[in-house]
Coordinates of C-alpha atoms in Angstrom, one line a residue:
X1 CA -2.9 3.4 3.8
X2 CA -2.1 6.3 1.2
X3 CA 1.1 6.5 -0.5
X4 CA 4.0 7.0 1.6
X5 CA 6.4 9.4 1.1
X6 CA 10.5 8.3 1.9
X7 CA 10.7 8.2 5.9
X8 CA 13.7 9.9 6.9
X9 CA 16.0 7.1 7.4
X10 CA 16.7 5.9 10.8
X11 CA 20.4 5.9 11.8
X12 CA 20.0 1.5 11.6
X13 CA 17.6 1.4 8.8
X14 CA 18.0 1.2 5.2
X15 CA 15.2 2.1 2.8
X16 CA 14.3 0.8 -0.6
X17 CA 11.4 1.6 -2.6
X18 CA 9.5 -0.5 -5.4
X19 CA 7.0 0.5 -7.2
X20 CA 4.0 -2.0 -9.1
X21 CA 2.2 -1.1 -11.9
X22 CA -0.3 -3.1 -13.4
X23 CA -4.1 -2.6 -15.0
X24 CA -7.2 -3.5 -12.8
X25 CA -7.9 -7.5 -12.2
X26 CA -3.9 -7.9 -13.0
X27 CA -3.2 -9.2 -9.5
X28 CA -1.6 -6.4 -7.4
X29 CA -3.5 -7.4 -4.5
X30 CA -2.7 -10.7 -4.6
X31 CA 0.7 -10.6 -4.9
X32 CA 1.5 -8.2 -2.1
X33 CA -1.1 -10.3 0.1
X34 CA 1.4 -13.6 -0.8
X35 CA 4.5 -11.9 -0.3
X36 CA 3.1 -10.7 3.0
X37 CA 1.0 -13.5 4.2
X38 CA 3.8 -16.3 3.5
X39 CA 6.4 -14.1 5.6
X40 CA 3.8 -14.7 8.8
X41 CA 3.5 -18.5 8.2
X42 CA 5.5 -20.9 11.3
X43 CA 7.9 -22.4 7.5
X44 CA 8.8 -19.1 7.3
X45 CA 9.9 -18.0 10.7
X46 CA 11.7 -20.7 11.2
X47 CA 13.5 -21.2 8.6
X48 CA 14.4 -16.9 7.7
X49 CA 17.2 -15.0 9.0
X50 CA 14.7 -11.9 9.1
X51 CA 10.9 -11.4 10.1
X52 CA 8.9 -9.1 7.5
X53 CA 6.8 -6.8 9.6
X54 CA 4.1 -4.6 8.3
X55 CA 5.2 -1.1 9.7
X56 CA 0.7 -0.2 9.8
X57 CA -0.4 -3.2 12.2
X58 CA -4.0 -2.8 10.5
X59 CA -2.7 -2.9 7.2
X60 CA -0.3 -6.3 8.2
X61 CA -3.5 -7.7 9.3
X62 CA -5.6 -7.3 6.2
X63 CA -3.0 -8.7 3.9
X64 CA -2.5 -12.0 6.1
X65 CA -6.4 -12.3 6.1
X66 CA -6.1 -11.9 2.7
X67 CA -3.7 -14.8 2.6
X68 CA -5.7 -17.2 4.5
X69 CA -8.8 -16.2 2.7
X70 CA -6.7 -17.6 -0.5
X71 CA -5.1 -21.0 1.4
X72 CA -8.1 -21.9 3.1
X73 CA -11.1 -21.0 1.6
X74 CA -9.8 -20.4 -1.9
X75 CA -11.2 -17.0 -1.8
X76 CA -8.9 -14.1 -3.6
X77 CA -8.9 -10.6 -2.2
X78 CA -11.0 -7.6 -3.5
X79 CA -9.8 -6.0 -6.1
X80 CA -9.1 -2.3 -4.9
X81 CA -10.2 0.7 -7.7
X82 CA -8.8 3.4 -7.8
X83 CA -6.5 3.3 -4.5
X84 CA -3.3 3.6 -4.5
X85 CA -1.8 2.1 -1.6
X86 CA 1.8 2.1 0.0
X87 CA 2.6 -0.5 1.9
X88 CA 5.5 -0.4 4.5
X89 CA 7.4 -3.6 5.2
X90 CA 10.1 -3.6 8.0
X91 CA 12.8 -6.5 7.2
X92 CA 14.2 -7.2 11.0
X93 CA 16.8 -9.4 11.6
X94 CA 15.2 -12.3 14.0
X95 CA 18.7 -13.5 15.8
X96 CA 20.7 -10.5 17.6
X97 CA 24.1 -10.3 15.9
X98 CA 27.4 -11.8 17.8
X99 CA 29.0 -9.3 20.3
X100 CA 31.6 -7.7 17.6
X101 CA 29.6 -8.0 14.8
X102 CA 27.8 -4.3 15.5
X103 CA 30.3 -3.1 14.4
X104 CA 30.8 -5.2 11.6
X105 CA 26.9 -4.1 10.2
X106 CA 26.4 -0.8 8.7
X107 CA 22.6 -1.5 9.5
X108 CA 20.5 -4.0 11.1
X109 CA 17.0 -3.2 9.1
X110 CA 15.8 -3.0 6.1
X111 CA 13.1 -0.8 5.1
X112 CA 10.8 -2.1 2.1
X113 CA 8.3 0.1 1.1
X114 CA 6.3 -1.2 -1.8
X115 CA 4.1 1.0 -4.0
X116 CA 0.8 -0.1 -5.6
X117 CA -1.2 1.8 -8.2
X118 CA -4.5 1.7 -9.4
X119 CA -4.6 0.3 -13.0
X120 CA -7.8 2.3 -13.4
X121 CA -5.2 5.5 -13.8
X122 CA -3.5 4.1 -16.8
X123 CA -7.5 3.4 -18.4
X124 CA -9.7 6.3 -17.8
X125 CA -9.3 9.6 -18.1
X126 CA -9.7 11.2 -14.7
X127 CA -10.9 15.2 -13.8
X128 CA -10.8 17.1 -10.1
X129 CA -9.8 15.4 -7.3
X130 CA -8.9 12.2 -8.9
X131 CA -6.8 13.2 -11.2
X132 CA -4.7 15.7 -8.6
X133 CA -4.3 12.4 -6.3
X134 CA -3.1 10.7 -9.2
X135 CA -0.6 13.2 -9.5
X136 CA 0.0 13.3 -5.9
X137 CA 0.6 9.7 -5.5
X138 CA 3.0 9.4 -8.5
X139 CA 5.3 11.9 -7.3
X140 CA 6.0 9.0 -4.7
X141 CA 7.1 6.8 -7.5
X142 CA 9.8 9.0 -7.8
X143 CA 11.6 7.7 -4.9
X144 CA 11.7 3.9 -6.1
X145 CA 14.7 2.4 -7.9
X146 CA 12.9 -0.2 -9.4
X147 CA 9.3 -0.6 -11.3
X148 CA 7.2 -3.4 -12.4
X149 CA 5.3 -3.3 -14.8
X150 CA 2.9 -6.2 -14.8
X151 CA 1.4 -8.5 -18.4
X152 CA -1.3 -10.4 -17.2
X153 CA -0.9 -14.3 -17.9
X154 CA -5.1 -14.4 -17.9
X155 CA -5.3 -11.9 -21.3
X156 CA -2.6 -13.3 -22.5
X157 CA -4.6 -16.5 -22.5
X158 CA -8.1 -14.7 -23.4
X159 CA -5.5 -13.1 -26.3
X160 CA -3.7 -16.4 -27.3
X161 CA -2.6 -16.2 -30.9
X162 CA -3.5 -12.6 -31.4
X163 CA -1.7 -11.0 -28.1
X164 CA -0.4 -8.1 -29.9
X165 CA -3.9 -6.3 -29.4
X166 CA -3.4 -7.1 -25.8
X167 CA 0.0 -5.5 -25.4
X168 CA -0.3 -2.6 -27.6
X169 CA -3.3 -1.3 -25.8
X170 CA -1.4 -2.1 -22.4
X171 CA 2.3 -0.3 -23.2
X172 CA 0.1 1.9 -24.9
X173 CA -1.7 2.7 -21.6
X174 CA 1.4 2.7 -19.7
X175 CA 2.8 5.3 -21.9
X176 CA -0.4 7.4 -22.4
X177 CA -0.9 7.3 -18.8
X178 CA 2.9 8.5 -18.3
X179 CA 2.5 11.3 -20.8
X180 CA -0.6 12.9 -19.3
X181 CA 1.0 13.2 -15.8
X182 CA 4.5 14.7 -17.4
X183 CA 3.9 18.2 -17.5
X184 CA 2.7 18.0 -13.5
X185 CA 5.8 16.5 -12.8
X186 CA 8.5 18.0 -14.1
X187 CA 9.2 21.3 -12.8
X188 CA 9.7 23.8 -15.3
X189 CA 10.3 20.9 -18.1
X190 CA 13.6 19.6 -16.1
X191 CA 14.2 16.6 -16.5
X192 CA 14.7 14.7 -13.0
X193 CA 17.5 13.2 -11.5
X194 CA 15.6 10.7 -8.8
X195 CA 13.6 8.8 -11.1
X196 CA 12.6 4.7 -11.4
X197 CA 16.1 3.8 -13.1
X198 CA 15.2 0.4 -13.9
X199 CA 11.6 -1.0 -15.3
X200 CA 10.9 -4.8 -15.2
X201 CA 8.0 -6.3 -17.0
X202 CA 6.8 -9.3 -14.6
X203 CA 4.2 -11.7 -16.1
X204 CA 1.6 -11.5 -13.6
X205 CA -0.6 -15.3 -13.2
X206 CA 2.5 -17.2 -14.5
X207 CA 0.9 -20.3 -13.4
X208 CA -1.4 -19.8 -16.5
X209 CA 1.1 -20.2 -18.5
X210 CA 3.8 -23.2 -17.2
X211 CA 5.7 -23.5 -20.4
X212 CA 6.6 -20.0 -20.6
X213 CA 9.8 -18.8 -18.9
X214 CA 11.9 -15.5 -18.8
X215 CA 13.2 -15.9 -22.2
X216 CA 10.6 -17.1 -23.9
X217 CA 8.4 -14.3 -21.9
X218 CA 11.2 -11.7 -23.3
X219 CA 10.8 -13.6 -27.0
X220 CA 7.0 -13.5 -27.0
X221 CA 7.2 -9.4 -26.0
X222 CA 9.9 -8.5 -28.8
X223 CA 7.8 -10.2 -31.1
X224 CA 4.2 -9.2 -30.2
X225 CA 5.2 -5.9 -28.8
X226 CA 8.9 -4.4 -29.2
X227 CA 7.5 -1.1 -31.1
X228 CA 5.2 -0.4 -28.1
X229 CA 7.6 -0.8 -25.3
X230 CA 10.2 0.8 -27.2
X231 CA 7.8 4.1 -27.5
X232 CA 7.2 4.0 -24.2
X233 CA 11.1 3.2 -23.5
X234 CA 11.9 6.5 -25.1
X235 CA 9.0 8.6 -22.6
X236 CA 10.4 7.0 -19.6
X237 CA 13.7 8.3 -20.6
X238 CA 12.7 11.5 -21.3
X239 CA 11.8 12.3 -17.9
X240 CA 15.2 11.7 -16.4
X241 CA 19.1 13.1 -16.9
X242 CA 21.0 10.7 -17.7
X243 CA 18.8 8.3 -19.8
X244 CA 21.9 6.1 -20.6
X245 CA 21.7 5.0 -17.4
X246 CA 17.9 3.6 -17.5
X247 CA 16.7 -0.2 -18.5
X248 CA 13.3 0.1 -19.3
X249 CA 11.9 -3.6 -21.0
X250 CA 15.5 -5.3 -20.4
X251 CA 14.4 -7.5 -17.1
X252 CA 11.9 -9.8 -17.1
X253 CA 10.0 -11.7 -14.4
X254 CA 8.0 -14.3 -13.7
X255 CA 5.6 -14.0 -11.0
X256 CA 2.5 -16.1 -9.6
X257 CA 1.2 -15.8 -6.3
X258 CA 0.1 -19.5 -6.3
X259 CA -1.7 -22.2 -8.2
X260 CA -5.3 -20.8 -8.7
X261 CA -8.1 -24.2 -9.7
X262 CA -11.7 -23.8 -9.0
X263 CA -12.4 -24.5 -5.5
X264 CA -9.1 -24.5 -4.7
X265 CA -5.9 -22.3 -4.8
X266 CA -2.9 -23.8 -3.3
X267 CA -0.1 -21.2 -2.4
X268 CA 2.9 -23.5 -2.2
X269 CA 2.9 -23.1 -5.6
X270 CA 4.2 -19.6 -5.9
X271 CA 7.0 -18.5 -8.3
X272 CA 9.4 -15.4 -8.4
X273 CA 7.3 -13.3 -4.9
X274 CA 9.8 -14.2 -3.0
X275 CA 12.0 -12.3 -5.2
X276 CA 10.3 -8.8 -4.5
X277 CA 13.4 -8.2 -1.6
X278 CA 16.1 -9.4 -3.8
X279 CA 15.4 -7.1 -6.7
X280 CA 14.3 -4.3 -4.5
X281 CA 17.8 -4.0 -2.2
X282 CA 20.3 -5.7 -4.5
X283 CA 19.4 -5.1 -8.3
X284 CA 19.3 -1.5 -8.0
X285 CA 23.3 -2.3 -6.9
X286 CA 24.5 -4.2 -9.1
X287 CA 23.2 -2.2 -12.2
X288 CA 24.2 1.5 -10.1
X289 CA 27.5 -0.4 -9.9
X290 CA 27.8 -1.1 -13.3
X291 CA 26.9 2.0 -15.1
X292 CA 29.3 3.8 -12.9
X293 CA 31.6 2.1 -14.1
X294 CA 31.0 1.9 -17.8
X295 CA 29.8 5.5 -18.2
X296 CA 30.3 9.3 -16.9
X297 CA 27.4 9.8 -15.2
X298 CA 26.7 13.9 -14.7
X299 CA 27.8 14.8 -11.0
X300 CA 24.6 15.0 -10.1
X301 CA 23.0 11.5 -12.0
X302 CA 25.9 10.1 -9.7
X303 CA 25.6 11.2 -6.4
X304 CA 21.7 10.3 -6.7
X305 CA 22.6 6.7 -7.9
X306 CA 26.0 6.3 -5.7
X307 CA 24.6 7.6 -2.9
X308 CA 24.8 6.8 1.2
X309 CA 22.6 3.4 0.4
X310 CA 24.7 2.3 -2.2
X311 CA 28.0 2.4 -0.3
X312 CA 26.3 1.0 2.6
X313 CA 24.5 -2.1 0.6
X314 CA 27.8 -2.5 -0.7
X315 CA 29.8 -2.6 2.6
X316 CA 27.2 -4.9 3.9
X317 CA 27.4 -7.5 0.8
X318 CA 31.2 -8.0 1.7
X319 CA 30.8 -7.6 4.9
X320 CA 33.2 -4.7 5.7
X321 CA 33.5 -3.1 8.7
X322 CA 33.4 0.2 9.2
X323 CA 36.0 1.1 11.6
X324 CA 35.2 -0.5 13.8
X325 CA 33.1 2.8 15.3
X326 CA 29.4 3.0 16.3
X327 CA 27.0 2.6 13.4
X328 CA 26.3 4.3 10.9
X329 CA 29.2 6.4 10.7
X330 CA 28.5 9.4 8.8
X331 CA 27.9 9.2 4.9
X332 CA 31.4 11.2 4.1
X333 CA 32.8 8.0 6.4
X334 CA 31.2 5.5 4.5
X335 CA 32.1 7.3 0.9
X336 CA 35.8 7.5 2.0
X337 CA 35.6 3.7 2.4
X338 CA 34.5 2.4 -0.4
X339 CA 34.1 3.4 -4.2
X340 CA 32.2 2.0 -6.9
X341 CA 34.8 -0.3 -8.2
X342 CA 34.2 -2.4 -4.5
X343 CA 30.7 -2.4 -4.7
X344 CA 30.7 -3.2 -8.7
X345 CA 32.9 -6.6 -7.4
X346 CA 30.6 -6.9 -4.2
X347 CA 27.7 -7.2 -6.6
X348 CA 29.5 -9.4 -9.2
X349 CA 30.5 -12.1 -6.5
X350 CA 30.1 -15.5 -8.3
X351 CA 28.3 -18.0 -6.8
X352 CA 31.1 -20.5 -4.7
X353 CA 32.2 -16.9 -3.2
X354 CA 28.5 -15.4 -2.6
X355 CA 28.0 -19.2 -0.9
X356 CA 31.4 -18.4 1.1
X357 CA 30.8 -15.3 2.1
X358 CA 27.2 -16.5 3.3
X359 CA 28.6 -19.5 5.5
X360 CA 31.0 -17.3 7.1
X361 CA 28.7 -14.6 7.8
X362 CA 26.7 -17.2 9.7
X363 CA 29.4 -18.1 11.6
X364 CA 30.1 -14.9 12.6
X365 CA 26.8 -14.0 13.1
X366 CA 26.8 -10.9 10.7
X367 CA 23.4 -11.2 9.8
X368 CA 23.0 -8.4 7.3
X369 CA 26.1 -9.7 5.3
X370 CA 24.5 -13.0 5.4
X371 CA 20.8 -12.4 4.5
X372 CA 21.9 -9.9 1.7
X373 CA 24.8 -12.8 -0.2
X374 CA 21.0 -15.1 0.1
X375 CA 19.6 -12.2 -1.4
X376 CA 22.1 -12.6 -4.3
X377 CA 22.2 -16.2 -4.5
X378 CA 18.8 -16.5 -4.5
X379 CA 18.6 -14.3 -7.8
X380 CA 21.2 -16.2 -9.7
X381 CA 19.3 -18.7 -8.7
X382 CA 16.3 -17.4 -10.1
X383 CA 18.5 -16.9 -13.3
X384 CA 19.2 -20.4 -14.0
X385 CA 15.9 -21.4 -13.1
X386 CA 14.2 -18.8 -15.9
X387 CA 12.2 -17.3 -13.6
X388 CA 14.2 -13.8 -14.2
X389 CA 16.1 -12.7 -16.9
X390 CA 18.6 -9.6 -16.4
X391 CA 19.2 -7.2 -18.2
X392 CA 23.3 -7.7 -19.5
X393 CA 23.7 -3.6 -20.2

């Protein structure tokens, strides 16, 4: 499937974008194929709130044959060259909500629509056709919240003790890559108001490297690399108003689609893919939340980063109702009912509440409040477990 441009929203769907960046061989493929392929597994299904449904049934089908290629014949996917792909993830709730709680949910799916590009873009220079797709297909990036940018654990390895050459020719490839397609992408030199606000880099093949964590992943970058990300730091914010409210190098992720031995690769050793959702739907909140509330963001920076999703994620955190009228109730509804200081707290919830708010959304069968306080939890989780580190601007 080609990159997808946003679907207009339906009236009980919420959409997030994320979009992956890493170079060729880095694991793209593999990591979307886990995320997937686990989410169709009996464990899964029986155990989840939500079922994770692959909006192109072709494309749903190729990624879980991907998986089983991995868990039973220890085979990894194709890489893909120069494709970038879009994948569309539907995130329906498996149990119907109780008979009030409708109106209780200011949705009842989420929307994930995850982004993949070619690292091939970011390492050759590209003419003609090529190189206007490439253009094409980033505009789509525009749309996401967040972006990963991947380190591969395997040269890091084939770099050990020297893995500053390593990461300077990859930031530097990010940021080269970035700079060429500039000038196609802002109009008239503007800078743009929807842009990628927040930039992880996720250590791709983690399970390379078992005595690394988050902070000594962010350690490792600072000293091997901090000049290099903090050029391309300043070209990522100077496509966007507003680069106050960017953090580009301040998360950091761990990620490893399974535990890869010849002959063998055994996929219940996976670390931080089940954290794609999490970051995707309730990052981009918390962070929104807090520079709204630290900083004046231009009207325009604001309503972009506040807008109907974020109120709506918000609502659904706490679990607030919205009048108790059919959902969704228009956006100037849903705007009149909250404000960023409730949604800053909603995404702030410490953990005996989130775990509080989570029991009694089970109980009341609120199934969006529930799923998205697991979302949170299991990213604080993730925090004390140094698999993530997040970024405290």
């Amino acid at each position: 499937m080609p990159y997808l441009e946003p679907m207009p929203e339906k009236k009980n769907e919420l959409e997030q974008h994320i979009a992956v960046f890493g170079e060729s061989s880095s694991g793209k493929t593999v990591l979307v194929s886990s995320f997937y392929g686990a989410a169709q597994q009996a464990a899964f299904v029986e155990n989840s709130l939500y079922r994770v449904v692959a909006n192109d049934i072709g494309q749903g089908s190729r990624l879980n044959r991907n998986y089983l290629g991995m868990r039973d014949e220890a085979t990894p996917p194709l890489a893909t060259q120069f494709a970038a792909t879009s994948y569309a993830f539907s995130i329906k709730l498996k149990e119907p909500p109780a008979a009030r709680a409708p109106k209780d949910q200011p949705f009842d799916a989420l929307r994930l629509v995850w982004h993949d590009y070619p690292g091939e873009w970011f390492e050759q220079s590209l003419t003609g056709e090529e190189a206007q797709r490439r253009i094409d297909t980033f505009r789509a990036l525009l749309h996401s919240d967040v972006a990963l940018l991947l380190v591969d654990g395997q040269r890091l390895l084939d770099h050990a003790g020297e893995e500053e050459r390593y990461l300077k020719s990859l930031f530097n490839n990010y940021m080269n890559g970035l700079l060429t397609l500039k000038d196609d992408v802002l109009v008239d030199g503007k800078p743009l108001v929807q842009f990628p606000r927040i930039w992880m880099v996720a250590l791709s093949k983690a399970d390379l490297l078992p005595d690394m964590d988050a902070y000594a992943f962010r350690d490792m970058l600072d000293l091997k690399a901090a000049d290099d990300i903090n050029e391309l730091r300043s070209v990522l914010k100077s496509f966007v108003q507003a680069p106050d409210a960017m953090s580009v190098g301040e998360d950091f992720l761990l990620l490893s689609s399974g535990k890869f031995e010849p002959g063998k690769i055994d996929l219940s050793e996976r670390r931080g893919v089940d954290l794609v959702l999490p970051v995707a739907s309730i990052l981009p909140l918390e962070r929104h939340a807090r520079w709204a509330k630290l900083q004046n963001l231009p009207g325009k920076v604001a309503e972009n980063l506040l807008g109907a999703g974020f109120y709506v994620l918000g609502a659904a955190l706490l679990g607030k109702k919205f009048f108790g009228k059919a959902i969704p109730l228009p956006l100037a509804a849903a705007l009149a009912f909250l404000n960023k200081d409730v949604v800053d707290a909603a995404s702030r919830v410490a953990n005996d509440a989130l775990r509080d708010l989570n029991e009694k959304a089970l109980a009341k069968r609120n199934y969006v409040t529930a799923t998205l306080t697991q979302f949170q939890l299991d990213l604080n989780t993730a925090e004390a477990k140094r698999t993530l580190l997040r970024s405290a601007k």
